[in-house]
Tab-separated table of C-alpha atoms in Angstrom:
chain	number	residue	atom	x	y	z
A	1	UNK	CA	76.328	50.189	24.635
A	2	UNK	CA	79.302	51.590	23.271
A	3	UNK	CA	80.094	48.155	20.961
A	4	UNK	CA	76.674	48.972	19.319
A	5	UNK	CA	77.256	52.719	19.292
A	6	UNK	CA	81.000	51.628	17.200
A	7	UNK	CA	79.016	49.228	15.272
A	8	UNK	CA	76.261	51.843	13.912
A	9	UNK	CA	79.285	53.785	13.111
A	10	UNK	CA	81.062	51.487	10.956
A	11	UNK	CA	77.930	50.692	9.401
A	12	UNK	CA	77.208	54.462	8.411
A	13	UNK	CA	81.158	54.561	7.462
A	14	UNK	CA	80.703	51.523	5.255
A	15	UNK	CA	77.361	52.816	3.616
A	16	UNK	CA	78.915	56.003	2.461
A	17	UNK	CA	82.195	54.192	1.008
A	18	UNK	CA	80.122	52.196	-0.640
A	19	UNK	CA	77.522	54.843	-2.120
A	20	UNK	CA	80.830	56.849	-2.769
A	21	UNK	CA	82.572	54.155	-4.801
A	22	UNK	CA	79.097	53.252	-6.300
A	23	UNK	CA	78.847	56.509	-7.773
A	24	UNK	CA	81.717	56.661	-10.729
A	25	UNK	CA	80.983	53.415	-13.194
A	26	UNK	CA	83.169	49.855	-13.034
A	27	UNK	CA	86.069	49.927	-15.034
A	28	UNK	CA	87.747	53.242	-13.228
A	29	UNK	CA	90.805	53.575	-11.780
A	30	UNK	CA	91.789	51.817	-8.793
A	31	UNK	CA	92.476	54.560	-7.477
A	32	UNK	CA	89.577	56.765	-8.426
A	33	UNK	CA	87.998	57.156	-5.060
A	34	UNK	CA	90.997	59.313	-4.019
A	35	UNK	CA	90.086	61.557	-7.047
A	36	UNK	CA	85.766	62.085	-5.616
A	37	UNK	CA	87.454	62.153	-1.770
A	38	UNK	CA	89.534	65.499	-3.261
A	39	UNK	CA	86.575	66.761	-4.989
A	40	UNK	CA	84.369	66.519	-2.187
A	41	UNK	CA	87.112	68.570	0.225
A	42	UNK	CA	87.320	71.304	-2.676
A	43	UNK	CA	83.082	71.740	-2.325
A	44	UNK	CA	82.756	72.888	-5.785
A	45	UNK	CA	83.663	72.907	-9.762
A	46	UNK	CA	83.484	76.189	-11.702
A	47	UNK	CA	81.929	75.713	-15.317
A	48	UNK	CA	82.388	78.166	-18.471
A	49	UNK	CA	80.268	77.024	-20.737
A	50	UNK	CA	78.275	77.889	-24.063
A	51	UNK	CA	75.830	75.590	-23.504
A	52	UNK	CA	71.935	77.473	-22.031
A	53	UNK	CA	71.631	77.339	-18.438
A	54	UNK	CA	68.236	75.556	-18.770
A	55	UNK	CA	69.805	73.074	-21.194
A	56	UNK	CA	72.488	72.067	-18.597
A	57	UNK	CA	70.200	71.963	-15.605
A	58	UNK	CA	69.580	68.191	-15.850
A	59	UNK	CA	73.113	67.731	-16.047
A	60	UNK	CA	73.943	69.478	-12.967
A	61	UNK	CA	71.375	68.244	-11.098
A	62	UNK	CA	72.581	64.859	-12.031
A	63	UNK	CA	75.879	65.548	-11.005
A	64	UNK	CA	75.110	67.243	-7.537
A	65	UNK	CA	73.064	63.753	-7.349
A	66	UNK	CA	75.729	61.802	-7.618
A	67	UNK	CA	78.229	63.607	-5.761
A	68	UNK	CA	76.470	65.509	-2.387
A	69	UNK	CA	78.745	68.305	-1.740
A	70	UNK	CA	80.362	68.942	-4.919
A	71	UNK	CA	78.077	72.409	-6.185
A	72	UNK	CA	78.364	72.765	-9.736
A	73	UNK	CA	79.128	76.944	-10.399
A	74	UNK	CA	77.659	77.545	-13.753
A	75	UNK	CA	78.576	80.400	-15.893
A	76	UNK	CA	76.331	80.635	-19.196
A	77	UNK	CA	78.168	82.797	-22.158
A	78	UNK	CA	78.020	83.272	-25.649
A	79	UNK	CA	81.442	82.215	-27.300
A	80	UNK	CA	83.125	85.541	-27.731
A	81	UNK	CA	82.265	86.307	-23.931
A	82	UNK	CA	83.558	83.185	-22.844
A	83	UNK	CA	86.601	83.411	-24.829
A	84	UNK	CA	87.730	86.664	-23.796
A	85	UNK	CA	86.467	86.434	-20.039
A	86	UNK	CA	88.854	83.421	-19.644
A	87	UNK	CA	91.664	84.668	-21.641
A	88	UNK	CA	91.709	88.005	-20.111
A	89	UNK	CA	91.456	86.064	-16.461
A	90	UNK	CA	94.459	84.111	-17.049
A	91	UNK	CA	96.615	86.940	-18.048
A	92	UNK	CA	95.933	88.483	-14.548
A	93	UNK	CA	96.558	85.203	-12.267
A	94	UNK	CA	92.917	85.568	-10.906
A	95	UNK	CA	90.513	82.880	-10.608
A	96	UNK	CA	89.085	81.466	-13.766
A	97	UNK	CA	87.225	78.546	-14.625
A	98	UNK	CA	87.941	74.533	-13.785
A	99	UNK	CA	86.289	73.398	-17.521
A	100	UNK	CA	85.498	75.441	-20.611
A	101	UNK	CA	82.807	73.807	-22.253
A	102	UNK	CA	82.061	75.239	-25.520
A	103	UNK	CA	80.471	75.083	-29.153
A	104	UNK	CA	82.895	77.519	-30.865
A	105	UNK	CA	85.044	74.349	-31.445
A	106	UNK	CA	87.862	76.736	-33.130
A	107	UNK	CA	88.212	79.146	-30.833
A	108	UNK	CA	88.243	76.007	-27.567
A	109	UNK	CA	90.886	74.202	-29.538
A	110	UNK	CA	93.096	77.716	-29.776
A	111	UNK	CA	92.544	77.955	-26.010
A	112	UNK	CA	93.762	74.397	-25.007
A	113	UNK	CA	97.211	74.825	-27.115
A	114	UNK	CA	98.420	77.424	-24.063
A	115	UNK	CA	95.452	76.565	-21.000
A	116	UNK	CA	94.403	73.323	-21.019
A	117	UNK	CA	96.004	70.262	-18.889
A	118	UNK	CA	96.439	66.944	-19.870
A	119	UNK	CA	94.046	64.266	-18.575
A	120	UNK	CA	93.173	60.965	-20.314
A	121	UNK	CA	89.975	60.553	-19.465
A	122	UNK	CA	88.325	56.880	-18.367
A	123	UNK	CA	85.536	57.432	-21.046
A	124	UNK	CA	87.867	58.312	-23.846
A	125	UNK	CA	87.644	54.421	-25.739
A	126	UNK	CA	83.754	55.396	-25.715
A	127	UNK	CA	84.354	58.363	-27.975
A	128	UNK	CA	85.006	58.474	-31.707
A	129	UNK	CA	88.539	59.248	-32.568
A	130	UNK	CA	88.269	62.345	-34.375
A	131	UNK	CA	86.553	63.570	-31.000
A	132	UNK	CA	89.810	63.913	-28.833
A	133	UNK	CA	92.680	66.000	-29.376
A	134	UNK	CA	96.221	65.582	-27.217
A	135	UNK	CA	94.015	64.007	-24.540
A	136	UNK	CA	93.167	67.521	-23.921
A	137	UNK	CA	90.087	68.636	-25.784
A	138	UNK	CA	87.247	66.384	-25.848
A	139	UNK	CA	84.019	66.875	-27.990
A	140	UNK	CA	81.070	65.609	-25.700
A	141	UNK	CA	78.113	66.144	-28.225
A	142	UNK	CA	76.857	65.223	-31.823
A	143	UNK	CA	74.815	68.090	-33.149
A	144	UNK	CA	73.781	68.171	-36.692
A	145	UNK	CA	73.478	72.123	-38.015
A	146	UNK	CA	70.017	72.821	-39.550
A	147	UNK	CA	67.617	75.463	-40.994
A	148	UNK	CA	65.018	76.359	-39.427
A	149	UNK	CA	61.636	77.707	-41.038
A	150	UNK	CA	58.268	79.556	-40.245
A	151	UNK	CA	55.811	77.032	-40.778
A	152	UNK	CA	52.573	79.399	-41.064
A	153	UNK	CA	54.502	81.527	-43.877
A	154	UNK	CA	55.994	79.090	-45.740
A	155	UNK	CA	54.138	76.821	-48.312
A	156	UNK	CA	55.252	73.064	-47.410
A	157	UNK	CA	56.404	72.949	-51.197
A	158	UNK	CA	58.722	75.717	-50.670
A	159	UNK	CA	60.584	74.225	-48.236
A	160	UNK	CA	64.321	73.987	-49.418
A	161	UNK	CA	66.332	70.693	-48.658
A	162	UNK	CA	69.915	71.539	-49.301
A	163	UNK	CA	72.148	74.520	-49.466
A	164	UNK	CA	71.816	74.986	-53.176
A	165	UNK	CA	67.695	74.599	-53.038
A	166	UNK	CA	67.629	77.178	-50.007
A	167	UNK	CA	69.951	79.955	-52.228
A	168	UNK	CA	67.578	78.689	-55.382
A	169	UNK	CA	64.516	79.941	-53.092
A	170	UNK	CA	65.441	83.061	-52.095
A	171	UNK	CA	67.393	84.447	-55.140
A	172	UNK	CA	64.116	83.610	-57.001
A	173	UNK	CA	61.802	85.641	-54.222
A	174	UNK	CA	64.171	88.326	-52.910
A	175	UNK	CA	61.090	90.668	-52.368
A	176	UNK	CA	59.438	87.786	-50.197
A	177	UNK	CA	62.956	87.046	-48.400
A	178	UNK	CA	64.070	90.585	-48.038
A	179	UNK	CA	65.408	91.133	-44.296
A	180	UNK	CA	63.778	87.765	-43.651
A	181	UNK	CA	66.825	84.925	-43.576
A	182	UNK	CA	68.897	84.680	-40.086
A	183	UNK	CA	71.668	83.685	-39.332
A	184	UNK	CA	74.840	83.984	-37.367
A	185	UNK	CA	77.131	87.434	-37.117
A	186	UNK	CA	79.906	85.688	-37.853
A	187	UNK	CA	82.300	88.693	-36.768
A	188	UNK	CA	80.315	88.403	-32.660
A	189	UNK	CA	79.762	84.531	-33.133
A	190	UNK	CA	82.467	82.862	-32.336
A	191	UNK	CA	80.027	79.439	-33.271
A	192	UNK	CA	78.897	81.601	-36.279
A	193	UNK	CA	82.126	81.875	-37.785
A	194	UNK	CA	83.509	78.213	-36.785
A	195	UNK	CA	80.169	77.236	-39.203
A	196	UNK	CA	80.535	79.216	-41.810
A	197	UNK	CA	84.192	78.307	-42.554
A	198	UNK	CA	83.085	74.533	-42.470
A	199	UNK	CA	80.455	75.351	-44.987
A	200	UNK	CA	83.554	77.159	-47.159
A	201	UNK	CA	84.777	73.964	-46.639
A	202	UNK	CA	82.343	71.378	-47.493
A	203	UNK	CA	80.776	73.487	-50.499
A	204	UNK	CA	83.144	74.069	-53.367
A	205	UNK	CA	80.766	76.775	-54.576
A	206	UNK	CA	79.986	78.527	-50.939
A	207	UNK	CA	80.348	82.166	-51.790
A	208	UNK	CA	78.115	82.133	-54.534
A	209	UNK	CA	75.563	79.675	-52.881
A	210	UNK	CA	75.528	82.629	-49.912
A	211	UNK	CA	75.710	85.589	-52.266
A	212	UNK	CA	72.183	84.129	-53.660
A	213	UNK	CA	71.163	82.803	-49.935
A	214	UNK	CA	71.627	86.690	-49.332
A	215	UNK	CA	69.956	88.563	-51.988
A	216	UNK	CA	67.215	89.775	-49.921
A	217	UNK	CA	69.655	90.919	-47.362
A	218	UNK	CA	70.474	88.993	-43.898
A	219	UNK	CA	69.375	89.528	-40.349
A	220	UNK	CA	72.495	88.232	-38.455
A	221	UNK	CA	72.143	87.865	-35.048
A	222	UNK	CA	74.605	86.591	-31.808
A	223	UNK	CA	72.483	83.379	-30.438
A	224	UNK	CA	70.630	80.749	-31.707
A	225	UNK	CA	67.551	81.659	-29.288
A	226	UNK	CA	67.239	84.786	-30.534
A	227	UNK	CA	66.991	83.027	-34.390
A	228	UNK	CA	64.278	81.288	-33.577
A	229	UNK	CA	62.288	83.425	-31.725
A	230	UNK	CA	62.218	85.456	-34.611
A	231	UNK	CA	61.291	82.571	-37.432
A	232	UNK	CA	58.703	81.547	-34.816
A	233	UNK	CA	57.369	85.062	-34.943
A	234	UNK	CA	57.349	85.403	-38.660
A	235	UNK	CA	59.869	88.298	-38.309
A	236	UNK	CA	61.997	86.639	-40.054
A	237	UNK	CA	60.891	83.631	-42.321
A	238	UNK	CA	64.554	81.031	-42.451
A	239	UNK	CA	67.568	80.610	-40.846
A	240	UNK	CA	70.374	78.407	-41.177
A	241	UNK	CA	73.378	77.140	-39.678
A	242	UNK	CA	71.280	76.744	-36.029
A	243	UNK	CA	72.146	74.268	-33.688
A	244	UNK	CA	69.705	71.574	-34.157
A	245	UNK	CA	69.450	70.652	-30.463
A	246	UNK	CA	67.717	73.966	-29.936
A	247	UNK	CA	65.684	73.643	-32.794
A	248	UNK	CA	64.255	70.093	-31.706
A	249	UNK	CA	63.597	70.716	-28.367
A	250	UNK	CA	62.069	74.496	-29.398
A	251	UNK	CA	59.791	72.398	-31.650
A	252	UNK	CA	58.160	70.262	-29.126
A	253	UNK	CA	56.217	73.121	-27.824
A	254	UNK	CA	56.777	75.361	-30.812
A	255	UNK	CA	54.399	74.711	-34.000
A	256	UNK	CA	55.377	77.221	-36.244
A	257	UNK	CA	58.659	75.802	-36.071
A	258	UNK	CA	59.586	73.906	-38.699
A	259	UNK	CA	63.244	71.973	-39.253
A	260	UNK	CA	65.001	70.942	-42.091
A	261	UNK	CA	68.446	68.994	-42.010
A	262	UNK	CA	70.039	69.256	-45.503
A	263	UNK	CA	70.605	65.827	-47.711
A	264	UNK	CA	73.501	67.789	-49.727
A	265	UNK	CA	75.477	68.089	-46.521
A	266	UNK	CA	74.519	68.230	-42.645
A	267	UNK	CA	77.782	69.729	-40.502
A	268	UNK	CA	77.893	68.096	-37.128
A	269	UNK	CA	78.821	70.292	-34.334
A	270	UNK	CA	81.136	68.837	-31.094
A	271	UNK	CA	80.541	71.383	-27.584
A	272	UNK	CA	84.203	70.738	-26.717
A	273	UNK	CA	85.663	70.626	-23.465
A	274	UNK	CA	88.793	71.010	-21.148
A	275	UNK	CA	89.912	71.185	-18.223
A	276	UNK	CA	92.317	74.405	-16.836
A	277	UNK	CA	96.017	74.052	-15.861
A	278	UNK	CA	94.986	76.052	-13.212
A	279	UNK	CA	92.146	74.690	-12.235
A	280	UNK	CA	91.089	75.534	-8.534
A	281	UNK	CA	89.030	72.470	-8.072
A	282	UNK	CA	91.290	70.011	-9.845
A	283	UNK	CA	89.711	66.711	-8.411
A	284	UNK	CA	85.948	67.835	-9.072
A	285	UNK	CA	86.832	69.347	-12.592
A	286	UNK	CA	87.998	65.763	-13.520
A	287	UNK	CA	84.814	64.320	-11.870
A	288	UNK	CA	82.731	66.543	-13.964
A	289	UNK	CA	84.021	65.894	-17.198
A	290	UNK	CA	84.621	62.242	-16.923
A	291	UNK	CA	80.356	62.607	-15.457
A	292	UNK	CA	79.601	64.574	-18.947
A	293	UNK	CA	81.277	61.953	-21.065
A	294	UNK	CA	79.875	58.929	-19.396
A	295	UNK	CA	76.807	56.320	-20.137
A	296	UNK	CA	75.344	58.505	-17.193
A	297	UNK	CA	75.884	61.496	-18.179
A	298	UNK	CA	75.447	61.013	-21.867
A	299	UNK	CA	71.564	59.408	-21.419
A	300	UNK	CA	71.099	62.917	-19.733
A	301	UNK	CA	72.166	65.272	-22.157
A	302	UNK	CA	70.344	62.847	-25.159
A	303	UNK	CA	67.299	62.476	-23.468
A	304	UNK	CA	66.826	65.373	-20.685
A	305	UNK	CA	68.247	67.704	-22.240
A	306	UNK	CA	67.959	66.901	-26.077
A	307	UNK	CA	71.331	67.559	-26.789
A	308	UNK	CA	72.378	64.382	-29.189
A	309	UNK	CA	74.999	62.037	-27.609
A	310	UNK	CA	78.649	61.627	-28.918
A	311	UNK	CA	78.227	57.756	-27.743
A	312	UNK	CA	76.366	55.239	-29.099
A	313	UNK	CA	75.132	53.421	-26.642
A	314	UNK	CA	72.621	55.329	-25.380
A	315	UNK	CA	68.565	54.751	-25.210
A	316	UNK	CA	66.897	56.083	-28.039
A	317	UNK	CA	67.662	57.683	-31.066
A	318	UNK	CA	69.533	61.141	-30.080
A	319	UNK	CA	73.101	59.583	-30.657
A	320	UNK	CA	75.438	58.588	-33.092
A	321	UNK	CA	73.653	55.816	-33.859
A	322	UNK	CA	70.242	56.735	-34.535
A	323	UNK	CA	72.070	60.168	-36.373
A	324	UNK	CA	73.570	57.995	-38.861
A	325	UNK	CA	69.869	56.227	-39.464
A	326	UNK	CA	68.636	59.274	-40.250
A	327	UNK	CA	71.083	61.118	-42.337
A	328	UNK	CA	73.657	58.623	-43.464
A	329	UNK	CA	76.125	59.762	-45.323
A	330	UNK	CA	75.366	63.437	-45.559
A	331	UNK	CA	76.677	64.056	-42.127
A	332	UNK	CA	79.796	66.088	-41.716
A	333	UNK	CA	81.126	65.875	-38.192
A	334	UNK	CA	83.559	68.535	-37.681
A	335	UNK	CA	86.900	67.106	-36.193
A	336	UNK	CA	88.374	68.130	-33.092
A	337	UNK	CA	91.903	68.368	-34.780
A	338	UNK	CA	94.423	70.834	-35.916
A	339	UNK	CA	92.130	71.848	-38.920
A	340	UNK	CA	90.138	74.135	-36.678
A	341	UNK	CA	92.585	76.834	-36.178
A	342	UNK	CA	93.464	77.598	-39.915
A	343	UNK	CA	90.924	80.265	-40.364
A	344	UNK	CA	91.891	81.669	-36.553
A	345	UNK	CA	95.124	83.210	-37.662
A	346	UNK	CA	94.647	87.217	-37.933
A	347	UNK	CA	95.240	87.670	-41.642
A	348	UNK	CA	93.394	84.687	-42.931
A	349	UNK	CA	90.780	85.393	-40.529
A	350	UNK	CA	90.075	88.873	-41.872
A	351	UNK	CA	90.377	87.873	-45.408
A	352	UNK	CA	87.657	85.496	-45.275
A	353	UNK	CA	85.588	87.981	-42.768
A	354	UNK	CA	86.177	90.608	-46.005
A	355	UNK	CA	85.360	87.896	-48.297
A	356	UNK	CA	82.218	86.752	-46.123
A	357	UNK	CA	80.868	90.547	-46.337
A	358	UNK	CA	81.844	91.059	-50.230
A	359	UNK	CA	79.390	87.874	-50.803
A	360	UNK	CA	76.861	88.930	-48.104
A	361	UNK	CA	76.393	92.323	-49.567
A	362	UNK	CA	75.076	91.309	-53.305
C-alpha cells in the first residue's frame, strides 16, 4: 500500500515539474525553473500600466494560465498618473510597482535612467533593435498612430490622407470644423506630447501644418477613449494622433468609425516596459515580461487583444510583418533610444509647450 501511495506521489510530483517546465518556451535558461519556483512563492506581480484594463485582460488571463498561483495586480493609468504615482512612491520607500508598462515612451525611458534594473531578457533576439534600450527598456508593441473620422458626417471624398491633406481640409471649412478636431492635451498627455514632438520631428513644416489643422479651434482631451467616443457621436467630426489599436478594435463594432493611416508619414508607437530595482516580486516580474514579449504572449496581444505585435512571427497580419505590407515605407517607428528625452528637459519642454499653444491658437 504505501509503495503505491509513494508511487502516486512521484507521479503527481513529476506531472507538475513537467507542466512547470512546460510552461516557459525551449531555448530558456537552464536554470529558468528556479526563476517560476520564486515567482510562484512570491504569489503575485504588481503591473503599472497604460494599457485599458479590458485590453490587457487576455493577457492576464493567459498568464494566470500558465502560471497557477502567480495573480497578476493590475493598475490601469493614464501616463501622467502613472508617472507621478510611481515617482512619488519611490521617493517614500513604499511599495510601488514590479513593471511599468507604458505608451508615453519619453516619459518610461526618463524613468528607467534612475528605476529600472537590468535584465536581458530570453526574447530580446526576437525584437527589433531599435526596440531595446540598456537591456532595460523594452518596447513590446507596434502601433501605427492614425486619424480617426465620423463616417455619417463626413463625405467619403473628404476624407484627408496625410497630414498636409487633413490641415488642407479644415483650413478650407473652419466653420464646418470649428470645435470639431480632437486630439491629445499635450500639457495632461504624457502620450500626447511624446506624439506631437515626433510629428515636429518627422514634418519639417509641423507648426504651420497644425496652425491650419487648428483653425477651427481644437477639442483636446486626456485619453484616446474619450476621442472616439466623441467622433463616433458626431461631437466632434476628426481626430488625430490616436492609437490605432483602439481605433481598430473600436471599429469592429463601431460603424461610424472610420480610420485613416496617413501615406505622408504613419508614427509607430512602442508601450515600453521595465522592470523596478525594487521590485517586490522580482522572480514573477521577470516571468511577466519575458510572457509579454514571447510567441505566446505576442499571438495574444495581436490577435485577442488587437494590439499589433513587435514580432514577426506571429499568425495573421497585426505584426511587423503584415504592418510593413500595408504601409511600407511611410511607417515611422519611434525608437526606444536616447532621442526620447530631448524634449523632457524643463526649458525645452516649455518652449515647445509655448510654441505648441502659439500655433494652436491661430
Amino acid at each position: 500500500m504505501m509503495k503505491k501511495i509513494s508511487a502516486t506521489v512521484a507521479a503527481i510530483t513529476l506531472l507538475g515539474s513537467v507542466s512547470a517546465y512546460a510552461a516557459f518556451p525551449a531555448g530558456y535558461p537552464a536554470d529558468y525553473q528556479k526563476r517560476v519556483d520564486g515567482a510562484k512563492k512570491e504569489g503575485k506581480v504588481v503591473i503599472y500600466s497604460t494599457t485599458d484594463t479590458k485590453a490587457a485582460a487576455p493577457l492576464i488571463q493567459g498568464f494566470e494560465a500558465l502560471y497557477p498561483g502567480i495573480k497578476v495586480e493590475y493598475n490601469d493609468m493614464n501616463s501622467t498618473e502613472l508617472y507621478n504615482r510611481f515617482i512619488s512612491e519611490q521617493a517614500a520607500g513604499g511599495t510601488s510597482g514590479d513593471v511599468v508598462w507604458s505608451s508615453s515612451m519619453d516619459t518610461i525611458l526618463k524613468l528607467a535612467g534612475d528605476y529600472a534594473q537590468e535584465y536581458a531578457s530570453p526574447e530580446q533576439a526576437q525584437l527589433p533593435k531599435w526596440a531595446v534600450w540598456q537591456d532595460k527598456v523594452y518596447g513590446t508593441t507596434y502601433e501605427p498612430v492614425v486619424f480617426i473620422y465620423n463616417k455619417r458626417l463626413i463625405p467619403q471624398g473628404d476624407v484627408p490622407d496625410s497630414h498636409a491633406a487633413l490641415a488642407k481640409l479644415i483650413a478650407g471649412q473652419t466653420d464646418k470644423f470649428k470645435k470639431k478636431v480632437t486630439t491629445y492635451d499635450i500639457e495632461k498627455s504624457g502620450v500626447g506630447f511624446m506624439l506631437s514632438v515626433q510629428d515636429f520631428k518627422a514634418d519639417p513644416n509641423y507648426f504651420k501644418t497644425l496652425a491650419d489643422v487648428a483653425k477651427g479651434g481644437l477639442a483636446v482631451q486626456s485619453s484616446t477613449g474619450t476621442m472616439m467616443e466623441r467622433v463616433s457621436s458626431g461631437e466632434n467630426l476628426i481626430g488625430f494622433n490616436i492609437l490605432g489599436s483602439y481605433a481598430e478594435a473600436r471599429a469592429k463594432s463601431d460603424p461610424s468609425l472610420g480610420i485613416v493611416y496617413p501615406k505622408d508619414y504613419t508614427l509607430v508607437l512602442s508601450r515600453v516596459s521595465f522592470i523596478s530595482k525594487e521590485a517586490a516580486n522580482p522572480n514573477a516580474a521577470k516571468l511577466w515580461f519575458d510572457y509579454v514579449l514571447s510567441e505566446k504572449g505576442q499571438n495574444i496581444l495581436a490577435n485577442q487583444a488587437d494590439i499589433p505585435s513587435i514580432r514577426n512571427d506571429i499568425e495573421g497580419k497585426n505584426d511587423i510583418d503584415g504592418m510593413t505590407k500595408l504601409l511600407g515605407n511611410a511607417l515611422k517607428p519611434i525608437p526606444v533610444d536616447d532621442s526620447l528625452l530631448e524634449y523632457l528637459q524643463p526649458a525645452k519642454r516649455l518652449d515647445y509647450i509655448k510654441q505648441w499653444r502659439a500655433a494652436a491658437a491661430k
